[in-house]
Structures are given as structure tokens and as C-alpha cells.
Coordinates of C-alpha atoms in Angstrom, one line a residue:
X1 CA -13.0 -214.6 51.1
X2 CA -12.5 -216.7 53.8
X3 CA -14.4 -220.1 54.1
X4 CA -16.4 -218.7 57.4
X5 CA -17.0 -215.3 54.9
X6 CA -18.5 -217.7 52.2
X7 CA -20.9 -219.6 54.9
X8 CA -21.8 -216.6 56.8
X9 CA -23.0 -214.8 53.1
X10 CA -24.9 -217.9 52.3
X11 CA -26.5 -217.9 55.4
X12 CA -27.7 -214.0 54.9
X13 CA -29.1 -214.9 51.6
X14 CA -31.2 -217.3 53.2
X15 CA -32.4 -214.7 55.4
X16 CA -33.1 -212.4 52.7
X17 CA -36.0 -213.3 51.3
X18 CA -37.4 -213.2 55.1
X19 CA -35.9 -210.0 55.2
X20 CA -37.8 -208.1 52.6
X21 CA -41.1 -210.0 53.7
X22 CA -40.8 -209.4 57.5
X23 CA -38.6 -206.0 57.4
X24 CA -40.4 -203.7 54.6
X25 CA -39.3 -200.5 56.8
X26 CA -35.5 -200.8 56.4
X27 CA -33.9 -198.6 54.7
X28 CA -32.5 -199.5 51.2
X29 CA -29.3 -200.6 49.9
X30 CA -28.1 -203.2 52.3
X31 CA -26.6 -206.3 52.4
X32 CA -28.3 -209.4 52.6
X33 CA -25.9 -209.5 55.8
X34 CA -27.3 -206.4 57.6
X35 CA -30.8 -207.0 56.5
X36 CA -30.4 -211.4 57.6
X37 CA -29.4 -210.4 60.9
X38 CA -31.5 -207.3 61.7
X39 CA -35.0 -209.5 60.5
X40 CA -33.6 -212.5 63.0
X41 CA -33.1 -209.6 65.8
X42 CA -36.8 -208.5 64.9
X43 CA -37.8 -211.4 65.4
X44 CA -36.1 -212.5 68.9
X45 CA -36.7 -209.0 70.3
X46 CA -41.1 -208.0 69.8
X47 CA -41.7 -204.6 69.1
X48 CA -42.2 -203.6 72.6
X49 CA -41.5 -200.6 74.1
X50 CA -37.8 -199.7 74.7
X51 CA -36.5 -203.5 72.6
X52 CA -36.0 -201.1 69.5
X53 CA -33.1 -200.1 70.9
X54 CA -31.7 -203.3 71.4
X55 CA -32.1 -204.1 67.5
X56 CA -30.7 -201.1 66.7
X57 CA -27.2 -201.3 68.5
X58 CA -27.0 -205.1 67.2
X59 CA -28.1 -203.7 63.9
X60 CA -25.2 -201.0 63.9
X61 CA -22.4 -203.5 64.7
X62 CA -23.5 -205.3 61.5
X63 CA -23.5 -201.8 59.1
X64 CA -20.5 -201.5 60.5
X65 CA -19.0 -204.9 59.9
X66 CA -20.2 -204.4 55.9
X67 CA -18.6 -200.8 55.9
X68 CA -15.6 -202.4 57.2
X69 CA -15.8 -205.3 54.5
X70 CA -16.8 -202.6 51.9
X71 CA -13.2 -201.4 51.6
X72 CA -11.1 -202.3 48.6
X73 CA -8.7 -204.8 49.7
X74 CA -6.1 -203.6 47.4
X75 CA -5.9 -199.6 49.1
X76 CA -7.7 -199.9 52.1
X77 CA -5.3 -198.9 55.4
X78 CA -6.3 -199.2 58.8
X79 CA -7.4 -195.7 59.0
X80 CA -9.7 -196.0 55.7
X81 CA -11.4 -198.9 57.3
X82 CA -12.2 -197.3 60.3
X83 CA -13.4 -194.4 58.4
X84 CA -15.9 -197.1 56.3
X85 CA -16.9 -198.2 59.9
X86 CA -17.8 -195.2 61.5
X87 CA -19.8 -194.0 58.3
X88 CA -21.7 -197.2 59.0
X89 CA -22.4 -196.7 62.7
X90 CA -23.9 -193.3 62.0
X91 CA -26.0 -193.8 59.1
X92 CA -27.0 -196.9 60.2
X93 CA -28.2 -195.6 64.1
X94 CA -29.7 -192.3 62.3
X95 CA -31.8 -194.4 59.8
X96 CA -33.3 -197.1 62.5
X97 CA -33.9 -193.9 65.0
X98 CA -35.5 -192.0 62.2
X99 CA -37.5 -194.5 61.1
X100 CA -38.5 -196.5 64.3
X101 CA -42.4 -197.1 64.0
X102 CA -43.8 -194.5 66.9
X103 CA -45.8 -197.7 68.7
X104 CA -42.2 -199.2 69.3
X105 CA -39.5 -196.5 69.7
X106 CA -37.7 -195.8 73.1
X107 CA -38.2 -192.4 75.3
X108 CA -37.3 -189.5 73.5
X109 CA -34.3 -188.7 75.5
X110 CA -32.9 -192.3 74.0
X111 CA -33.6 -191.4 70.9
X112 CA -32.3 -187.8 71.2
X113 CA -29.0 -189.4 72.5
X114 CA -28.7 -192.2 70.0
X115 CA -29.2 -189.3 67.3
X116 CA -26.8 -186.7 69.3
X117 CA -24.3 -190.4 68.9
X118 CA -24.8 -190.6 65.4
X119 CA -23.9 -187.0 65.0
X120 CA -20.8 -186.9 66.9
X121 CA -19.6 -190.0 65.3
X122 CA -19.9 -188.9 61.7
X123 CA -17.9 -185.6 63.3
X124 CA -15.0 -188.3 64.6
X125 CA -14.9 -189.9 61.1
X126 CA -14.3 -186.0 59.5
X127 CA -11.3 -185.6 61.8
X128 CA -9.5 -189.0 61.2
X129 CA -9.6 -188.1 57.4
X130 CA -8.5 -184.7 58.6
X131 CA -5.7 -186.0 60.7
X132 CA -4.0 -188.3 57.2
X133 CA -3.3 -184.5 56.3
X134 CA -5.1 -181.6 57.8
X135 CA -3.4 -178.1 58.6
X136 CA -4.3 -174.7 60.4
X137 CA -7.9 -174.7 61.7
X138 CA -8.0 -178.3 60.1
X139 CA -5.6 -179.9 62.4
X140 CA -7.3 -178.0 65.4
X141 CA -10.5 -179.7 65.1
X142 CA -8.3 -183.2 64.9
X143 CA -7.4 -182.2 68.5
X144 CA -10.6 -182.1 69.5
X145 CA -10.5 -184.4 72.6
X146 CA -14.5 -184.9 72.8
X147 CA -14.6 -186.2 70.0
X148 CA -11.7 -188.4 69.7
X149 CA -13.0 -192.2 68.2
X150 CA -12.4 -193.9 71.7
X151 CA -14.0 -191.3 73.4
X152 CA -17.4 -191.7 70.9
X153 CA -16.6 -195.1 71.7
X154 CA -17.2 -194.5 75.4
X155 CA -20.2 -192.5 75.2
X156 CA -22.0 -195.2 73.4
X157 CA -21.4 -198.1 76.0
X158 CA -23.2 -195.3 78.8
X159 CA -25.8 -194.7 76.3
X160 CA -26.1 -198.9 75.8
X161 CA -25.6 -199.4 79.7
X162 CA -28.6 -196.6 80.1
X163 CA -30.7 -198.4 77.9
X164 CA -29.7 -202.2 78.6
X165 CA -30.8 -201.2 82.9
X166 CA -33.9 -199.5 81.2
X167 CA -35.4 -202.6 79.7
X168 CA -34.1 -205.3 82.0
X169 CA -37.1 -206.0 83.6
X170 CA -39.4 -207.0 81.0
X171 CA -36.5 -208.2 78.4
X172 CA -33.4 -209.9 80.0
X173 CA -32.2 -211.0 76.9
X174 CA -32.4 -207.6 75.9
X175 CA -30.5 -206.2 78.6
X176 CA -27.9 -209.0 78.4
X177 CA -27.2 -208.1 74.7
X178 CA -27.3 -204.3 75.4
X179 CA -24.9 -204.6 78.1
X180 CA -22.3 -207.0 76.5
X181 CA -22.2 -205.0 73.8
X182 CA -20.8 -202.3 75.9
X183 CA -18.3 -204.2 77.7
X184 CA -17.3 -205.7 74.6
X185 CA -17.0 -202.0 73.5
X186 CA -14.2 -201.7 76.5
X187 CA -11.2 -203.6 74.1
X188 CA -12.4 -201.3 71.6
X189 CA -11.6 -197.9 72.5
X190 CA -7.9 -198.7 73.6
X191 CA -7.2 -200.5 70.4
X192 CA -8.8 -197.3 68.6
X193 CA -6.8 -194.9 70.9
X194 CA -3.5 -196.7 70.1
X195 CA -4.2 -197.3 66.1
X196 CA -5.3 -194.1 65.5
X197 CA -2.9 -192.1 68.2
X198 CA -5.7 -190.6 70.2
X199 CA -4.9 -191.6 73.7
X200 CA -5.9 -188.8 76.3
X201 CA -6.2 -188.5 80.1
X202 CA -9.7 -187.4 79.3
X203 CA -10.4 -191.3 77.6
X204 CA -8.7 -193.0 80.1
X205 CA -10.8 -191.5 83.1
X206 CA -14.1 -191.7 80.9
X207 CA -13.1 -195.6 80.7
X208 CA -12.4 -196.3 84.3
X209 CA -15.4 -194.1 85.5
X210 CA -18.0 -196.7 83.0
X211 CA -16.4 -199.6 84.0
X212 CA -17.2 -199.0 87.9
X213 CA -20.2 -197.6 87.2
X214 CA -21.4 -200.5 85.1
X215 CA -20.6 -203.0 87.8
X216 CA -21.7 -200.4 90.8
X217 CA -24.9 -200.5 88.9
X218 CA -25.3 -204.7 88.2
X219 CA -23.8 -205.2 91.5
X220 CA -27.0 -202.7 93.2
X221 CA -29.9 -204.3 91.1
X222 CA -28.6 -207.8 92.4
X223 CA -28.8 -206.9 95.7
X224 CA -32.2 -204.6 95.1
X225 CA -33.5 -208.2 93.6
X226 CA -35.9 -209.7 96.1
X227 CA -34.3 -213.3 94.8
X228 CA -31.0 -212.4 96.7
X229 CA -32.1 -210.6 99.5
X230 CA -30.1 -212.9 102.0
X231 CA -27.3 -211.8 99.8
X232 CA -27.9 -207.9 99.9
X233 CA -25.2 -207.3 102.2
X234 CA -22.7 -209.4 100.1
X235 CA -23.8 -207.4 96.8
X236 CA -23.2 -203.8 98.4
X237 CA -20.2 -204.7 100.6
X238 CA -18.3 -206.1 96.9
X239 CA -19.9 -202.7 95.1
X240 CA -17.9 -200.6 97.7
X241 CA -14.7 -202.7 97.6
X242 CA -15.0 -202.2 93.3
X243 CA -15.5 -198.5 93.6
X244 CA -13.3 -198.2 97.0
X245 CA -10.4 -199.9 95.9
X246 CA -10.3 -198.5 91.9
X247 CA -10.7 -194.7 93.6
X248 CA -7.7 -195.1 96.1
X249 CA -5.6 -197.1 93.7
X250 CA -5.8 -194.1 90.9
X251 CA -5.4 -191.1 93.1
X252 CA -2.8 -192.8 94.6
X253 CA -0.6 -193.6 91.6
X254 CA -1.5 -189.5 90.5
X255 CA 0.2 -188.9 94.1
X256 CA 3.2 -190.7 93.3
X257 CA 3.4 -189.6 90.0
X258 CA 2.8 -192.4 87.5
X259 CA 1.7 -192.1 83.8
X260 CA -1.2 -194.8 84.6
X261 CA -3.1 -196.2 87.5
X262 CA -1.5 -199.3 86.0
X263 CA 2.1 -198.8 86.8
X264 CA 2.9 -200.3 89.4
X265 CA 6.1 -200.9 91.4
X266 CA 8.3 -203.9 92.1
X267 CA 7.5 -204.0 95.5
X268 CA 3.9 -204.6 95.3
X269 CA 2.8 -208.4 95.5
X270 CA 3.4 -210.2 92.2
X271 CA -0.6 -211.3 91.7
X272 CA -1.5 -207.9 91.4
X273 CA 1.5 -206.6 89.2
X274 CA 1.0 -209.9 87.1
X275 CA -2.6 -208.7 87.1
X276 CA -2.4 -205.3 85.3
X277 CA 1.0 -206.7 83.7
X278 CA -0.4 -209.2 82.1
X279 CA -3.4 -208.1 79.0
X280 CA -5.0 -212.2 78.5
X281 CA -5.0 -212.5 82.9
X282 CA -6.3 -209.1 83.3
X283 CA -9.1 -210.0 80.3
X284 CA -9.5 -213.0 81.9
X285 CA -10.3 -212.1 85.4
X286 CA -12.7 -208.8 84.2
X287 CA -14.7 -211.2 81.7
X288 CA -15.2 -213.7 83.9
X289 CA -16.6 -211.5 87.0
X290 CA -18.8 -209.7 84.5
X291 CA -19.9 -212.8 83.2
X292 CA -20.9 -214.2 86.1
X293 CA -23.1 -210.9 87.7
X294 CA -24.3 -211.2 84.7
X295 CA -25.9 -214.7 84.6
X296 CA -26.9 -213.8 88.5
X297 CA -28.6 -210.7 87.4
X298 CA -30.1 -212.3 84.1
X299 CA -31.4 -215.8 86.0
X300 CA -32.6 -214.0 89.1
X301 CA -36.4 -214.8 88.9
X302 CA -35.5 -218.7 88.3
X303 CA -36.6 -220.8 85.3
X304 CA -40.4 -219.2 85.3
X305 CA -39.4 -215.4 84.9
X306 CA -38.5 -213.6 82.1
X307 CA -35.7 -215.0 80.5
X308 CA -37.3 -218.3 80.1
X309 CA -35.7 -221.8 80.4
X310 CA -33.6 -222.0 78.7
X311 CA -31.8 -218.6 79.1
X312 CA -32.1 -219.5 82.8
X313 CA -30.3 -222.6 82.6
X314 CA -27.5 -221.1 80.1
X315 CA -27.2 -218.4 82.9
X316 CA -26.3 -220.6 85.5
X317 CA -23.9 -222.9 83.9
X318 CA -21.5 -219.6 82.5
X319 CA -22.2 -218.4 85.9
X320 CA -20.7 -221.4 87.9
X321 CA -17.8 -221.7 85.1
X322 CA -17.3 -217.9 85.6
X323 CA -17.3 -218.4 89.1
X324 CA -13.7 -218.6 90.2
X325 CA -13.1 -215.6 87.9
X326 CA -15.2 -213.3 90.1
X327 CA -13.6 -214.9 93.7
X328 CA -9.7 -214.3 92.2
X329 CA -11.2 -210.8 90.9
X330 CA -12.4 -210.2 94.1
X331 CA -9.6 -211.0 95.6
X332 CA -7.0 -208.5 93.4
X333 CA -9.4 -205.4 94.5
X334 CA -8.9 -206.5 98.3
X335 CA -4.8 -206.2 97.0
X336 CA -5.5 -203.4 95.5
X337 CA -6.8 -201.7 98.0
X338 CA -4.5 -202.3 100.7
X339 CA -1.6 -202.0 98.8
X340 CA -3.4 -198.3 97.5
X341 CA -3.8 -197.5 101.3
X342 CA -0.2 -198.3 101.9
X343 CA 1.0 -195.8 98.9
X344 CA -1.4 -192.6 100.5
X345 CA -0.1 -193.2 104.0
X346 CA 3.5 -193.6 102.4
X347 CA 3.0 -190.0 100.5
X348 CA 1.5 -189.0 104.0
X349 CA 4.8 -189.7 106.0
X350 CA 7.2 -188.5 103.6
X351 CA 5.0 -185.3 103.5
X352 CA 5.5 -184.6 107.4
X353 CA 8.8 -185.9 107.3
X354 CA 10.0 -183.3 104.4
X355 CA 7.7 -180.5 106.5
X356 CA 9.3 -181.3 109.6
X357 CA 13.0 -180.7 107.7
X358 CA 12.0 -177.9 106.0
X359 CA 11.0 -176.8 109.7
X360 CA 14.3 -177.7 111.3
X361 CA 16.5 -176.3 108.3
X362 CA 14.6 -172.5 108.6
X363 CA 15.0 -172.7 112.7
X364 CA 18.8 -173.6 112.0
X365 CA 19.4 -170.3 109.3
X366 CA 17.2 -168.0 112.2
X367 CA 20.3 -170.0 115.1
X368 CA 22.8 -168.7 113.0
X369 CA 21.4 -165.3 112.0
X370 CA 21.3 -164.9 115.1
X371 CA 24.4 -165.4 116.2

């Protein structure tokens, strides 16, 4: 084990005996790992209404992290260990859902889709081990598109965007957990799609579609919050450019023909091929614009709201070193756009132009039948 293994298990075993006093309803058989971290999350997030949900998708990342580590080092492949973690998300999110104390669960249609999650999940982990050597009907359920592991992965950052805009108002933390977790989720289900060979047009668009609606959404409650209201215009006018410039750019790279709404041409400017080019700028720019929505969003009702002091203050600094992040994101969408424009009007001309030949060329045969 690695020496920030060793510290990190000493660390849990602190928390254990806190664990077994404070946590009595988990369920049995976990680390001193999952059961450290899940008492520390009881403890930040009160059983209020709508924060179990919160604990729980913290709580499955660290079932999932012993699953993970629960794999002989000696046999385990790559596909073995994903199979260990998605045995962990599922038992772990069906456990905490079933045994959520009724004072402090979520909605039932949470719950019904954190258990419908769970469900599916377990399903994707059946047809990975199916896909190291399944036939017939077997390797017809492997093709299975809906329930492809990036695709599971997708459906859980909308139900953790659902729930992290649910209890925003009375926990920020809460929602600032819930919905990092999600966009952390977004470098997850290309790595999965690529590892494990499920990449589908189906993923992709499911991917694209929750990013823009994740940011349409922060972008709306900024300028719905009564803090920014000189800023309202600002907030919708960069939600339409997100949505505006993302729409146009895809349908017109389908127009042109291109495998990806990321291919892009030579003659397009170099900041914006750079951009989707280029895996650490492109991470860069999207982390950084998130991050700072993010600390606007979370620090919107100033030091004596909600989030507190202190998550106030941390707000604003990552927000004001995120800052040029967002303006240079900004700015590649305004690119983006126009350059997106440019490609539909192109398609547009050469469409008239080709109807216009094909025009000329049947008048020409109808001149010389004639004749």
C-alpha cells in the first residue's frame, strides 16, 4: 500500500469507533473506510429532509472506492475492477435507500430513482462480465445501449443534478457536493466508454444534453437570485449563448458530416480548434467556468445565509481565481457560434448552388431532346 493508502486507513480506524456509536443503522460488513467517511458526512449534513441524499451519493463513491481496492492485486484487470465497483455502487445506494430512517429520506420519486439506478447498474455490471465472453442471446443483451456503463453513468449525474437543485436552498453545501459530484462524473463516462468499448451516439448526446442543461439550470437560479438581480440580464443572455452556440455547433458538424461535434477543420480559428484539440485546456476552461457559477450560486446570500462564513468566503476566493476561466470560456462559445453560423450558411449555399446545376443540367437534356 501506498504511504497516502496507510494514512488514509489509519485515519478511518479513528473514525471507527465514532462510526459504530453515531451510525448504528448501517448496514454490516464495511470498512472502517466506508463507515469513517459516511459517520463524518452524517455529521456535516443533519438529517433533514432531502440531505440523505447527499450522504448517500458521497457514501456510494466510497463503497465503490473499497470494491475497487477489494480486488486481488495479483488477477485483477481493468474490467474486474470495474465490475468490483459497480457491485459497490448498487448495493451500497440500495442499502442507504432501503434503510433511510422515514423522518429523513428524500421524496419518493428520489428514492424510486436512486433504487431504479441501483437496479440498472447491477444490470451494466452483468453485461461487462458477459461481454469477457458471452454468445447468442448473451452477447445481445451486452449490446444493450441503455444500459451501457457510461450511459448508467449519465443517468446518475441527472438524478444528482435533480437532487443537488432540490435541496439548494436550505443546504448549499449540500447542493455543492451533489452537483460536483456529477460534473466530476463527466471524465468518467468517456474513460468508461473507451476502457470498456462502449462508445455510442446515444452516450455522446446524453452527455452534451446534461452538460448544457446543468449550466442552463445554475446559470437561471443565478439570475432568479434576488442577490444578482442587476445581473439578470447578464445570467440569461450567457445561458442562451451556452445552449445557442453548443446546438448550432453540433447540428452543424452532423450537416457536414463529421464523426463528432469536436472535429473541427483547419480553417477555423486556432483558439477554438486548440480548445477541443487540446483534453488539459478544454478541462481547464469547463472546470474553471463551472467553478466559478458555482461559488456565485453557493455565496449568493453573502456571509449571513446559508452556507455560513466560512463557505462564503471559500466561495469567493475559487470564484475570483476561476474567474478568467469563465471570461476565456465565454469567449470560445461566442467562436463557436459564429464560426457554427458560418458552417450552416456554407451547407446553405452549396445547397442552392448544386439545386441550381441540377436545374440548369435537366433544362440542357430537355434543349437537346428537343432538338
Amino acid at each position: 500500500m501506498t504511504r497516502t493508502a496507510l494514512l488514509w486507513a489509519a485515519w478511518a480506524r479513528r473514525c471507527r469507533c465514532a462510526a459504530l456509536l453515531h451510525c448504528p443503522g448501517l448496514p454490516s460488513g464495511l470498512s472502517c473506510r466506508s463507515r469513517g467517511l459516511c459517520c463524518i458526512l452524517l455529521t456535516a449534513f443533519p438529517p433533514a429532509r432531502g440531505r440523505l441524499l447527499g450522504v448517500q451519493v458521497l457514501y456510494v463513491v466510497s463503497f465503490a472506492c473499497d470494491g475497487a481496492q477489494a480486488a486481488p492485486a495479483a488477477t485483477a484487470s481493468r474490467v474486474r475492477v470495474r465490475l468490483a465497483l459497480a457491485s459497490g455502487l448498487s448495493r451500497s445506494t440500495s442499502l442507504l435507500a432501503a434503510r433511510a430512517p422515514a423522518t429523513a429520506s428524500p421524496p419518493a420519486g428520489i428514492n424510486s430513482l436512486v433504487l431504479l439506478f441501483s437496479v440498472a447498474l447491477r444490470r451494466a455490471g452483468a453485461a461487462v462480465l458477459l461481454a469477457m465472453g458471452g454468445t447468442g442471446q448473451q452477447r445481445e443483451d451486452v449490446d444493450n445501449v441503455w444500459l451501457f456503463v457510461p450511459n448508467l453513468i449519465g443517468y446518475f449525474r441527472i438524478v444528482a443534478l435533480v437532487v443537488a437543485f432540490f435541496v439548494a436552498e436550505p443546504s448549499p453545501l449540500a447542493f455543492l457536493v451533489l452537483y460536483v459530484v456529477s460534473f466530476a462524473c463527466d471524465e468518467l463516462d468517456g474513460r468508461f466508454a473507451r476502457m470498456l468499448n462502449q462508445c455510442s451516439t446515444f452516450g455522446a448526446v446524453l452527455d452534451m444534453v446534461t452538460d448544457r442543461t446543468a449550466t442552463a439550470a445554475l446559470l437561471a437560479s443565478l439570475a432568479g437570485a434576488s442577490a444578482y438581480a442587476r445581473l439578470r440580464p447578464h445570467f440569461l443572455a450567457l445561458m442562451v449563448l451556452d445552449v445557442g452556440s453548443h446546438w448550432f455547433q453540433m447540428y452543424a458538424q452532423l450537416l457536414l458530416g463529421a464523426s463528432s461535434h469536436k472535429a473541427l477543420s483547419a480553417s477555423k480559428p486556432w483558439l477554438l480548434r486548440y480548445y477541443y484539440g487540446s483534453r488539459p485546456f478544454m478541462g481547464f476552461c469547463c472546470i474553471s467556468a463551472e467553478i466559478a457559477l458555482v461559488a456565485l450560486y453557493v455565496g449568493r446570500d453573502g456571509p449571513e445565509g446559508p452556507a455560513g462564513a466560512t463557505l462564503y468566503a471559500t466561495a469567493r476566493w475559487f470564484g475570483a481565481a476561476c474567474a478568467p476561466g469563465l471570461v476565456l470560456k465565454v469567449a470560445l462559445n461566442w467562436m463557436q457560434l459564429i464560426s457554427a453560423m458560418s458552417d450552416v450558411v456554407e451547407y446553405d449555399r452549396s445547397k442552392r448552388r448544386s439545386e441550381r446545376q441540377a436545374v440548369a443540367a435537366e433544362e440542357e437534356d430537355a434543349d437537346i431532346k428537343a432538338h
